[in-house]
CSV table of C-alpha atoms (C1' of nucleotides) in Angstrom, one decimal:
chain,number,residue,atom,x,y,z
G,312,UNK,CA,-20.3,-38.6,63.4
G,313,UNK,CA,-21.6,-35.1,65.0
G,314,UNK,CA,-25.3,-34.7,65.2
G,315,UNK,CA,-25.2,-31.7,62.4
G,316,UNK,CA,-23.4,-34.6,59.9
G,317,UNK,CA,-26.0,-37.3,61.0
G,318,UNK,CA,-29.4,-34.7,59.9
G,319,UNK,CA,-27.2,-34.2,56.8
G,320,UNK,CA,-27.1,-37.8,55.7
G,321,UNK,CA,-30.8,-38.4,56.9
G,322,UNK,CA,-31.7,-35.7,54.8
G,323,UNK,CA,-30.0,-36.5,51.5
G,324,UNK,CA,-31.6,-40.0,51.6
G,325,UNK,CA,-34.6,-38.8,52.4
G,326,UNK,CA,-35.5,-36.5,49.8
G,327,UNK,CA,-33.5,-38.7,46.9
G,328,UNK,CA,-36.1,-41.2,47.9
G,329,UNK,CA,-39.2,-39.2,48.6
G,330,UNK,CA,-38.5,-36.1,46.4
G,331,UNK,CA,-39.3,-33.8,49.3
G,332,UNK,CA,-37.7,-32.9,52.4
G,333,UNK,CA,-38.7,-34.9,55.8
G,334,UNK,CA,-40.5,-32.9,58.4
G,335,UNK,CA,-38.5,-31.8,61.2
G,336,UNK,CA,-40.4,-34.8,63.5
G,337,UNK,CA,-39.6,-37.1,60.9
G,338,UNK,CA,-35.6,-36.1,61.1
G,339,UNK,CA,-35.9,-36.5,65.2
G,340,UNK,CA,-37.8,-39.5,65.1
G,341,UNK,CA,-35.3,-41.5,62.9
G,342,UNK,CA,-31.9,-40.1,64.7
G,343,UNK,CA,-33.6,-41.5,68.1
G,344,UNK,CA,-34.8,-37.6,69.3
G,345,UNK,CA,-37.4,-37.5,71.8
G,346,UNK,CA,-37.7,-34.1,71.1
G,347,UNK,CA,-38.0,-31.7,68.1
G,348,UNK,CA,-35.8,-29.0,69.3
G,349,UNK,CA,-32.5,-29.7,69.2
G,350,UNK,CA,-33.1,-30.4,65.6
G,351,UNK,CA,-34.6,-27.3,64.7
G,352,UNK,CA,-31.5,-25.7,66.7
G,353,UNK,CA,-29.5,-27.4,64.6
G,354,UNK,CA,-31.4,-26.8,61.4
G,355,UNK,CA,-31.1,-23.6,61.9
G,356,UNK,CA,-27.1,-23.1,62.1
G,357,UNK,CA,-26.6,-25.5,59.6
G,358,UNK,CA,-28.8,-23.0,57.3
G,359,UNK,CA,-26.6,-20.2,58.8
G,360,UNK,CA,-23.9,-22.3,57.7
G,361,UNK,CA,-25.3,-22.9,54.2
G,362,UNK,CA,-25.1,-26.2,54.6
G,363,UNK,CA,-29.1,-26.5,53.6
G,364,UNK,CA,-31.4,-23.8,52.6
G,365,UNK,CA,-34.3,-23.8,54.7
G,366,UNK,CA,-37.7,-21.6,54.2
G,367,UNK,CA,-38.6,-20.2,57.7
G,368,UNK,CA,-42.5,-21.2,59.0
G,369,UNK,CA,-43.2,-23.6,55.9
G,370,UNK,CA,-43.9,-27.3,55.8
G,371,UNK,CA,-40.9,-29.1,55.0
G,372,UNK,CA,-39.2,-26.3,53.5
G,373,UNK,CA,-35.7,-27.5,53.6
G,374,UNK,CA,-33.6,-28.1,50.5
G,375,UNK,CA,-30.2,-29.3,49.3
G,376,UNK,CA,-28.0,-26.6,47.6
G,377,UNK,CA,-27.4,-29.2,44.7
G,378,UNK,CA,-23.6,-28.2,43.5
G,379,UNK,CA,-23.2,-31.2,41.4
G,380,UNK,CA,-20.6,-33.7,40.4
G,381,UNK,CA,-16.9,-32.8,42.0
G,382,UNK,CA,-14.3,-32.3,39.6
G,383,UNK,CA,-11.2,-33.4,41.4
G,384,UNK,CA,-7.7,-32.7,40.9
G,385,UNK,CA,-5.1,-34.6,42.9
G,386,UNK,CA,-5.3,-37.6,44.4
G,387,UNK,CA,-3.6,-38.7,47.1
G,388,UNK,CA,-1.8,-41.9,47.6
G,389,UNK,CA,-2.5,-43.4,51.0
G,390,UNK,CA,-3.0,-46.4,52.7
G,391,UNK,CA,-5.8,-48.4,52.9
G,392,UNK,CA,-7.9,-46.3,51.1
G,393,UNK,CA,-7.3,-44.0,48.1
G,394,UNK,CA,-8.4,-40.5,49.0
G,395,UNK,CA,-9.7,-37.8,46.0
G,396,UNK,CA,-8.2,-34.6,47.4
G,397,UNK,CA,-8.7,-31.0,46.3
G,398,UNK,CA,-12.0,-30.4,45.1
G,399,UNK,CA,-11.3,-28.3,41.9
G,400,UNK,CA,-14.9,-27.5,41.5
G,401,UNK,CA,-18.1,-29.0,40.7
G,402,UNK,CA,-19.8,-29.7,37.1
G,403,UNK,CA,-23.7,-29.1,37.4
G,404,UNK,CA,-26.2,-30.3,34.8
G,405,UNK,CA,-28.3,-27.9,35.9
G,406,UNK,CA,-27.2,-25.7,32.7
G,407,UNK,CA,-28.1,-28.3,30.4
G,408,UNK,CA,-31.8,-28.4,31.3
G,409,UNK,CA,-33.8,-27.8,28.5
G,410,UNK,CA,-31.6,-29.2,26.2
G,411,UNK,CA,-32.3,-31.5,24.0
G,412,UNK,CA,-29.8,-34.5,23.3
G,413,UNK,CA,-29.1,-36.2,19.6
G,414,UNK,CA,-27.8,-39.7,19.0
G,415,UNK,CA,-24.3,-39.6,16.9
G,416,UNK,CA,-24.5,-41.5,14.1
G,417,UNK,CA,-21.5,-42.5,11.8
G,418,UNK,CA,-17.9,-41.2,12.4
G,419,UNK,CA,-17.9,-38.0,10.1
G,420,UNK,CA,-17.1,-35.9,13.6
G,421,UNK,CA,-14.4,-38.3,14.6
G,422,UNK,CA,-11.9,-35.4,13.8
G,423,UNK,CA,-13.7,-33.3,16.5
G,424,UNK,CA,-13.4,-36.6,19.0
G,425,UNK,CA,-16.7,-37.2,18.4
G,426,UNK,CA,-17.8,-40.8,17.6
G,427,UNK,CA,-20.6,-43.2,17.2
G,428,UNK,CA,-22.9,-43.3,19.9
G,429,UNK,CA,-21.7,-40.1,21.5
G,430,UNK,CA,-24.5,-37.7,22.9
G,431,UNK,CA,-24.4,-34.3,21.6
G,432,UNK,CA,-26.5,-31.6,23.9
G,433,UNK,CA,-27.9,-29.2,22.0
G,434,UNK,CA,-29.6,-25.6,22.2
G,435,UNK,CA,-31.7,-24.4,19.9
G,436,UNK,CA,-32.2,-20.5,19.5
G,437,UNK,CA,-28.5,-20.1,19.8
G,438,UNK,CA,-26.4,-17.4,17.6
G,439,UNK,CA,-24.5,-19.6,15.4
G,440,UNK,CA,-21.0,-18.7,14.2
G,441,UNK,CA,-18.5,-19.5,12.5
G,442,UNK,CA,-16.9,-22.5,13.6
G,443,UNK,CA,-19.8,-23.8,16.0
G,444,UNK,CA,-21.1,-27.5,15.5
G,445,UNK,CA,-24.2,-27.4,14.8
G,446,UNK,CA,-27.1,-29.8,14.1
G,447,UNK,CA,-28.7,-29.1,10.7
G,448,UNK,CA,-31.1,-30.3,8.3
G,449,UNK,CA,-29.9,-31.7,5.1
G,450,UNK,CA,-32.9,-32.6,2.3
G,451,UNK,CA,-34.9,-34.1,5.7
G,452,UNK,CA,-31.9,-35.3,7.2
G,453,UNK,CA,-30.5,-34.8,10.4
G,454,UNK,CA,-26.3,-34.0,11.0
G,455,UNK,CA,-24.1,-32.7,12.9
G,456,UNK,CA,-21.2,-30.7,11.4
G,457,UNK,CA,-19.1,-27.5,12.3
G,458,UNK,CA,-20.4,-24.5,10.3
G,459,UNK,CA,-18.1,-22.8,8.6
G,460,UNK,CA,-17.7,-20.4,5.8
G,461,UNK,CA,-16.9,-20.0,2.0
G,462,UNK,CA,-17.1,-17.5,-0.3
G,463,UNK,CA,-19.6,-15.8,1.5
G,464,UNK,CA,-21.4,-19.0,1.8
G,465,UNK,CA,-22.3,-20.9,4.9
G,466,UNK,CA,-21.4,-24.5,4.4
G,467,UNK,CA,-21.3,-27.5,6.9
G,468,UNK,CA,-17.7,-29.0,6.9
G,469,UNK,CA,-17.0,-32.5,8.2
G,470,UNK,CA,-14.3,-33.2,10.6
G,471,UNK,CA,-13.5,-36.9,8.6
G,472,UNK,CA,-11.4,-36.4,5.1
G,473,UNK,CA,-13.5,-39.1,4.2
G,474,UNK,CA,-16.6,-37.2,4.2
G,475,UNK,CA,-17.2,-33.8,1.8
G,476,UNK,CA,-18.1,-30.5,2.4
G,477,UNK,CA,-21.8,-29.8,2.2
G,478,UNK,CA,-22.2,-26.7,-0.2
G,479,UNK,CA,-26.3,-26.6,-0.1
G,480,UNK,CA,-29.0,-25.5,0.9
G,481,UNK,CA,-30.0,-26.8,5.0
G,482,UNK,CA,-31.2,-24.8,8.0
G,483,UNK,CA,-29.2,-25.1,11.5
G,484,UNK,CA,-31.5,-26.3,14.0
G,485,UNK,CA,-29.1,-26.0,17.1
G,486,UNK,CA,-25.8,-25.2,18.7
G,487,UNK,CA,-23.7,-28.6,20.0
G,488,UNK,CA,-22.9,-27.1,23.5
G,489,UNK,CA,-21.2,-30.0,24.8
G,490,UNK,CA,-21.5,-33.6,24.9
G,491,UNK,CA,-22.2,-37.1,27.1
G,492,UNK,CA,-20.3,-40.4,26.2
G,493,UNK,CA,-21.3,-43.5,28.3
G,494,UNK,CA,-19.4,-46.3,29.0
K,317,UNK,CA,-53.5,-24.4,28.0
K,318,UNK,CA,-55.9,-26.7,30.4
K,319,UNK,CA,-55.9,-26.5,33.8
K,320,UNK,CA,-53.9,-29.0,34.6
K,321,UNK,CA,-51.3,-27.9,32.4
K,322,UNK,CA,-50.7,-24.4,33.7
K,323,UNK,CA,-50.6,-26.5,37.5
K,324,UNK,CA,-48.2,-28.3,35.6
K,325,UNK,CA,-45.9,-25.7,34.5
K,326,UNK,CA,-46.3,-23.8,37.8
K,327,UNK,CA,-45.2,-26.7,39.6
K,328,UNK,CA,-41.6,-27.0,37.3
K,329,UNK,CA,-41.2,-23.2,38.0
K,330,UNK,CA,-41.8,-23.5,41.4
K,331,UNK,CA,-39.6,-26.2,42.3
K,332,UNK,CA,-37.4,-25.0,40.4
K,333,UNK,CA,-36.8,-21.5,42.3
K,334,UNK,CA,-37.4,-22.9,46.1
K,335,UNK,CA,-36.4,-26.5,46.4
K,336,UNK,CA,-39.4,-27.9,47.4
K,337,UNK,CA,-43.0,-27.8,45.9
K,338,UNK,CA,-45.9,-25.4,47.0
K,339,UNK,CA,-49.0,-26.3,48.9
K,340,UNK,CA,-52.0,-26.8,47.5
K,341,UNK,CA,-53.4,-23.1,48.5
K,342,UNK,CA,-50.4,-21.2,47.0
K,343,UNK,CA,-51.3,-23.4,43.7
K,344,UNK,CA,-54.6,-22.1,43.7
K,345,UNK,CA,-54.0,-18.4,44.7
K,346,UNK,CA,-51.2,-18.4,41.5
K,347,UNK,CA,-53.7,-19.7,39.1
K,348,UNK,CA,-56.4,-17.4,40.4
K,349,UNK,CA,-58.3,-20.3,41.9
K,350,UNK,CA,-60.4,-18.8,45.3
K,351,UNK,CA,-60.6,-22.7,46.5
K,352,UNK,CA,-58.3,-25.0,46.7
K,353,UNK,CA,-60.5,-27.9,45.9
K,354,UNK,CA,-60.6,-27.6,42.3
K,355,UNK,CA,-56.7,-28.0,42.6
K,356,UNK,CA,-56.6,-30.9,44.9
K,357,UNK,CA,-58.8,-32.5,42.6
K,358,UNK,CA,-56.5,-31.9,39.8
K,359,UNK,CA,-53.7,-32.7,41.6
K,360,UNK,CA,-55.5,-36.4,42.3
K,361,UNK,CA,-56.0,-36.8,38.8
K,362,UNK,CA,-52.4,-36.0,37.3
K,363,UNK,CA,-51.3,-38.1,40.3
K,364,UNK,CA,-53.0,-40.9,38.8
K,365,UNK,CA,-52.0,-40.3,35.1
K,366,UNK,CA,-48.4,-40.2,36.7
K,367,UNK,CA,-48.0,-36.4,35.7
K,368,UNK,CA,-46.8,-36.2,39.1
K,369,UNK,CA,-46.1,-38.2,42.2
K,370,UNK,CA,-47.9,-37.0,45.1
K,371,UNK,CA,-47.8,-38.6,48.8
K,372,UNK,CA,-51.1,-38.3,50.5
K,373,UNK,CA,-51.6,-36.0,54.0
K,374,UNK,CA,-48.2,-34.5,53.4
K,375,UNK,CA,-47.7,-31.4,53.7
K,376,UNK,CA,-45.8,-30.1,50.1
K,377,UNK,CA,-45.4,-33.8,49.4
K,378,UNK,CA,-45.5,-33.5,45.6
K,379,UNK,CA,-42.7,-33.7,43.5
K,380,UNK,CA,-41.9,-34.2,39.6
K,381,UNK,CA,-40.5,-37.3,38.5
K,382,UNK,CA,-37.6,-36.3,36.7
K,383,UNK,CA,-37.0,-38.3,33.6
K,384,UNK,CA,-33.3,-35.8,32.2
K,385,UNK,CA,-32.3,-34.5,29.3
K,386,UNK,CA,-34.9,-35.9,25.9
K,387,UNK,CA,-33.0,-37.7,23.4
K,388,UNK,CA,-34.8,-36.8,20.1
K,389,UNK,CA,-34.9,-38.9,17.2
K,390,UNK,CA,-36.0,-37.6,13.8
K,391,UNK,CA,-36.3,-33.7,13.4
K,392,UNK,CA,-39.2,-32.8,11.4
K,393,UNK,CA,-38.6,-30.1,9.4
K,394,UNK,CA,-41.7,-27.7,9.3
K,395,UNK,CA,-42.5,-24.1,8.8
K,396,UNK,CA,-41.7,-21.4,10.9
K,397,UNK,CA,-40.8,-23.9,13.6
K,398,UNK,CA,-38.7,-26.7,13.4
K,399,UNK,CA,-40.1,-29.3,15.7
K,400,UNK,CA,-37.8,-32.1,17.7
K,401,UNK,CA,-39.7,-35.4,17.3
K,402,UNK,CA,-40.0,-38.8,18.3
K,403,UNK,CA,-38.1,-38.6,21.5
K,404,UNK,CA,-36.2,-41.8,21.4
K,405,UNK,CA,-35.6,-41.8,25.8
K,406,UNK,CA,-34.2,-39.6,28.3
K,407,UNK,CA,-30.9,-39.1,29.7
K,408,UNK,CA,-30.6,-39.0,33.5
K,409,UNK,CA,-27.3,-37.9,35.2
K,410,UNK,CA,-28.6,-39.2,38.6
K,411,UNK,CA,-26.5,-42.4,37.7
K,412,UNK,CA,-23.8,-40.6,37.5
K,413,UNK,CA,-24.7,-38.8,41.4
K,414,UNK,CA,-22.0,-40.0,43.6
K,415,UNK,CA,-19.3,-40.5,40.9
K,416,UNK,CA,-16.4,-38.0,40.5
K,417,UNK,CA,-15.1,-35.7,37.5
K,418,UNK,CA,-11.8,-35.7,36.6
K,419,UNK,CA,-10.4,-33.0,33.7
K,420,UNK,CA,-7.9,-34.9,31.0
K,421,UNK,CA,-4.6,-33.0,30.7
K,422,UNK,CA,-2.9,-34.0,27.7
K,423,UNK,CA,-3.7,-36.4,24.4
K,424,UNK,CA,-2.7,-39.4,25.8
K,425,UNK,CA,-6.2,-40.9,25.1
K,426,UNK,CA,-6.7,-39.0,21.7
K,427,UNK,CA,-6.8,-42.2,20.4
K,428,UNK,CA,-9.9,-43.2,22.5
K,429,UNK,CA,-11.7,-39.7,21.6
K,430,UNK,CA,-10.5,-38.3,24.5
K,431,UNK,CA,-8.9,-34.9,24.7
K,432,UNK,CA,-7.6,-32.3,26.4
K,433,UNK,CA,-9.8,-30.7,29.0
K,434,UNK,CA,-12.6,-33.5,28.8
K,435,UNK,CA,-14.3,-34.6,32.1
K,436,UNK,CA,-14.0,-38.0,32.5
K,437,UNK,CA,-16.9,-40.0,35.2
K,438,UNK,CA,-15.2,-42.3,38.0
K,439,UNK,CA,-16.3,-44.8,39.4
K,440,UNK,CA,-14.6,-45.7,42.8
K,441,UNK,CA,-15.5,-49.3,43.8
K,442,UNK,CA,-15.9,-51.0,40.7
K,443,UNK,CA,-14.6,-54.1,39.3
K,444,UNK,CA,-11.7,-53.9,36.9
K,445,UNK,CA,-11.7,-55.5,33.4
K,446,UNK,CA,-8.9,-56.3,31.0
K,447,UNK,CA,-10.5,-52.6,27.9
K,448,UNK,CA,-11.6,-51.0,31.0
K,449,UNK,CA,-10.4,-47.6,30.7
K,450,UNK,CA,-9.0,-46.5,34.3
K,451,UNK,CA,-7.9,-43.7,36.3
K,452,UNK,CA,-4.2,-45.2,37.9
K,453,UNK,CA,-1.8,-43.9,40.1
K,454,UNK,CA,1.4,-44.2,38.9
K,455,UNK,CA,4.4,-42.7,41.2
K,456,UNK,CA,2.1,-40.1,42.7
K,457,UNK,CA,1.0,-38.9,39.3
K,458,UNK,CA,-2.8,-39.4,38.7
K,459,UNK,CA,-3.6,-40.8,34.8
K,460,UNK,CA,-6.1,-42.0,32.6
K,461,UNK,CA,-5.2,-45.0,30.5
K,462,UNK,CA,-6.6,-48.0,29.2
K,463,UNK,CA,-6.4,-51.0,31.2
K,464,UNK,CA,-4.8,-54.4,29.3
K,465,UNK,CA,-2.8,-57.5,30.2
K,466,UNK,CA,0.8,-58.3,29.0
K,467,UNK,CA,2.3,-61.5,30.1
K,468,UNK,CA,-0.4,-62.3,33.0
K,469,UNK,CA,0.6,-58.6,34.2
K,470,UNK,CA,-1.6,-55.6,34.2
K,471,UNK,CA,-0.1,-52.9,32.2
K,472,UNK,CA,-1.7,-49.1,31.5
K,473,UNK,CA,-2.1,-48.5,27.6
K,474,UNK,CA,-1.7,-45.5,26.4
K,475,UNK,CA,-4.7,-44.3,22.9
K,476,UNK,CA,-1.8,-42.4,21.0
K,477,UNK,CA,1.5,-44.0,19.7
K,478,UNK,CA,3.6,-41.3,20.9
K,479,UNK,CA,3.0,-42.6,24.5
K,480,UNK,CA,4.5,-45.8,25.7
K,481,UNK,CA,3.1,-48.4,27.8
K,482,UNK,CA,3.2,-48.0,31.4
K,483,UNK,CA,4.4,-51.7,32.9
K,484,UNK,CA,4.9,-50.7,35.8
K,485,UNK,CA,3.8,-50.6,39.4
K,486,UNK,CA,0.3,-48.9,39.8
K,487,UNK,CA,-2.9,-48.7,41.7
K,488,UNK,CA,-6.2,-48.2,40.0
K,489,UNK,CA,-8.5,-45.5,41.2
K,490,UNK,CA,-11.6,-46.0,39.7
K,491,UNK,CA,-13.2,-47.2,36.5
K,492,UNK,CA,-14.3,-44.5,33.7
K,493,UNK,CA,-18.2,-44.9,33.1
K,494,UNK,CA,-18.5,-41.7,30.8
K,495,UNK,CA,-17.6,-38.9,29.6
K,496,UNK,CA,-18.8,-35.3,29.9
K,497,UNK,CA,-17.6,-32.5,27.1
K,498,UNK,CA,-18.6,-29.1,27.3
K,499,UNK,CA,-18.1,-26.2,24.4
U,844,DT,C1',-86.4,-28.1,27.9
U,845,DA,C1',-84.9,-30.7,31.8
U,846,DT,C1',-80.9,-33.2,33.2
U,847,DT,C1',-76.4,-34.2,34.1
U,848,DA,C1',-71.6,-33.8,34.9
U,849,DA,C1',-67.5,-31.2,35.1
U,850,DG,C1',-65.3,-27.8,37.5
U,851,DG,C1',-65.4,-24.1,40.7
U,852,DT,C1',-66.7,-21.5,45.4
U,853,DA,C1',-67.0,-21.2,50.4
U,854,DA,C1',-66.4,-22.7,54.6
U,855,DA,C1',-65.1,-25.8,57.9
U,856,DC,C1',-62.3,-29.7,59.6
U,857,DA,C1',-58.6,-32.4,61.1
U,858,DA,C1',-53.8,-33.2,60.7
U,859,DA,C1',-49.3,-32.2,60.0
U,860,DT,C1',-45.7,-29.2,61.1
U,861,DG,C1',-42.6,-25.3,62.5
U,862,DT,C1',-41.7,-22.8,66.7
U,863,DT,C1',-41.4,-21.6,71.5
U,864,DT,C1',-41.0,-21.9,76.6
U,865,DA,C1',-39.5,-24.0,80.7
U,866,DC,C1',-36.9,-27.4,82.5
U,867,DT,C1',-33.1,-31.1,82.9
U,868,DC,C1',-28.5,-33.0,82.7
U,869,DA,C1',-23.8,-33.7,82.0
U,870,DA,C1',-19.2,-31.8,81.0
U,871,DG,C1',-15.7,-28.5,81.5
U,872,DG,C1',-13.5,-24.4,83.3
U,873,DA,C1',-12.7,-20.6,86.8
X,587,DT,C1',-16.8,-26.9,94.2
X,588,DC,C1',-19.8,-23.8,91.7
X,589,DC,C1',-21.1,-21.8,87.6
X,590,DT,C1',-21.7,-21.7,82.8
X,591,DT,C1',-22.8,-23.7,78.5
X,592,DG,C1',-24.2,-26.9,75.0
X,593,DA,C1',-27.5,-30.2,74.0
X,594,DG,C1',-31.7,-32.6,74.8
X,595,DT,C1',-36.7,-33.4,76.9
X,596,DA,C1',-41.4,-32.4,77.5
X,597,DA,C1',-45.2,-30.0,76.6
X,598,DA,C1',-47.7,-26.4,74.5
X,599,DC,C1',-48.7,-23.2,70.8
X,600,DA,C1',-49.8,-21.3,66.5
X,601,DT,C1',-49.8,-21.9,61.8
X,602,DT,C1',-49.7,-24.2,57.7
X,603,DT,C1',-51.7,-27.3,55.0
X,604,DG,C1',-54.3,-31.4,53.0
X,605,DT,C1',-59.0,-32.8,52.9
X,606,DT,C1',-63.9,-32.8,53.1
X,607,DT,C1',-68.8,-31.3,52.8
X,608,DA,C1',-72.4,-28.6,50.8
X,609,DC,C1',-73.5,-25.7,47.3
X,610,DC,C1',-73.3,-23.2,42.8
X,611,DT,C1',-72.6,-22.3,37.7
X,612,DT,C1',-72.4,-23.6,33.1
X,613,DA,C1',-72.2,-26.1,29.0
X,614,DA,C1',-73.2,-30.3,26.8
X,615,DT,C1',-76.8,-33.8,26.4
X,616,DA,C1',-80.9,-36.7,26.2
DNA sequence: TATTAAGGTAAACAAATGTTTACTCAAGGA
DNA sequence: TCCTTGAGTAAACATTTGTTTACCTTAATA
């Protein structure tokens, strides 16, 4: 593994455990430099790179560029060891910050592959339209259902036959912008 | 707002744009502070009441501990605001750092809740269990099925009738831990 | 009213830290 | 073989930056 790969992996451990970036002493020290200028050398062209970002002049001013979870698309069959090939891109949670979350209970979403359990992310001061789910208030109570509407009237329709339509009065309190199902 | 507060939120909006957290002086010049021990002091303090985590004689060696994404409970329903209340815990994607995203074609899993386009979480390396549901390689062709045992054999079940079972010769890829939705 | 404590100022101090200069060494190519 | 180049060493340098000391201001308090 090349020298540029090794600061790399020094320096994702380092800040997931710490929360900030090790100084560049810290780096030589622990790959066995004697001296701290190779590493800033090589600091430096991995920034030109964009590999890292890295502040010029501050103290441990280094940071990951955090692209997020890769979404892969083929994988290829090889032996001994399965290998996830072309990186289709990568799904950051980034967006979601400032969201808020909302347990799913019941199964009246089920029609909209949403079940019991499921984590709905939601943003408040959203546009609503037709068609959204949304998280409303119902006489106090708390439900998600997709808005829809009828004669003129907005209404909050079920995705479960079971269920009915609600035809009264509520206020939407957010958007569902997407959703987290654990395992 | 208190002090402490606006070091607070200067602290999430600086992180936030540069990566890593300012120095003590470039706290107290944003707040209009003309010393910086004021702020170290306050910085001491929220370090203690856990606002923060803050290493000692570092240089920028604060950082926010990151608890995710609130999951709310009740929603209290109050004039003009509507306020998100009783935050029941948080939802941290770090467990899902290291994992990999793979996008469902098709509505072989419908049956599961899982459709088209969803992004299903992979876990390489993990044990295998008869309900598990698994990414497979089956003749070069990447799937996401159920995993279930037929006659002491594995076999790949399909969540929608109009699929048949796959009893054939397959690797597994990884385990599905969760499941990411977006709107 | 005198006192006290919290919070801020000013200035200095001591480390921590990025950067630079000069030199060394080994590998590879003309 | 000689020269060049990439990579590292050693030692200074110059800031940046956390920390500390002494003092000041103000509002609550005994």
């Amino acid at each position: 593994m090349g020298t540029r790969e090794r600061i790399l992996e020094f320096l994702e451990g380092f800040i997931e455990e710490n929360g900030f970036a090790p100084s560049v002493r810290e780096i030589a020290r622990h790959l066995g430099f004697r001296s701290t200028k190779a590493i800033k050398v090589h600091l430096d062209e991995m920034a030109n790179m964009g590999w890292i970002e890295k502040k010029g002049g501050v103290a441990r001013g280094i940071h990951l560029i955090e692209k997020g979870i890769p979404i892969i698309g083929r994988v290829q069959a090889g032996q001994p060891t399965l290998q996830f090939e072309g990186v289709e891109g990568h799904f950051s949670f980034d967006k979601w910050k400032g969201s808020f979350l909302l347990r799913i209970k019941g199964d009246s979403m089920i029609g909209a592959h949403i079940e019991e359990g499921d984590l709905v992310v939601i943003e408040k001061d959203r546009e609503t339209r037709k068609g959204d789910i949304v998280v409303a208030l119902v006489e106090d109570e708390t439900t998600v259902k997709r808005l829809d509407k009828k004669n003129g009237r907005w209404i909050l329709k079920p995705e479960n036959p079971d269920y009915s339509i609600i035809d009264k009065e509520f206020q939407v309190i957010g958007v569902v912008i997407g959703m987290i199902r654990k395992y």
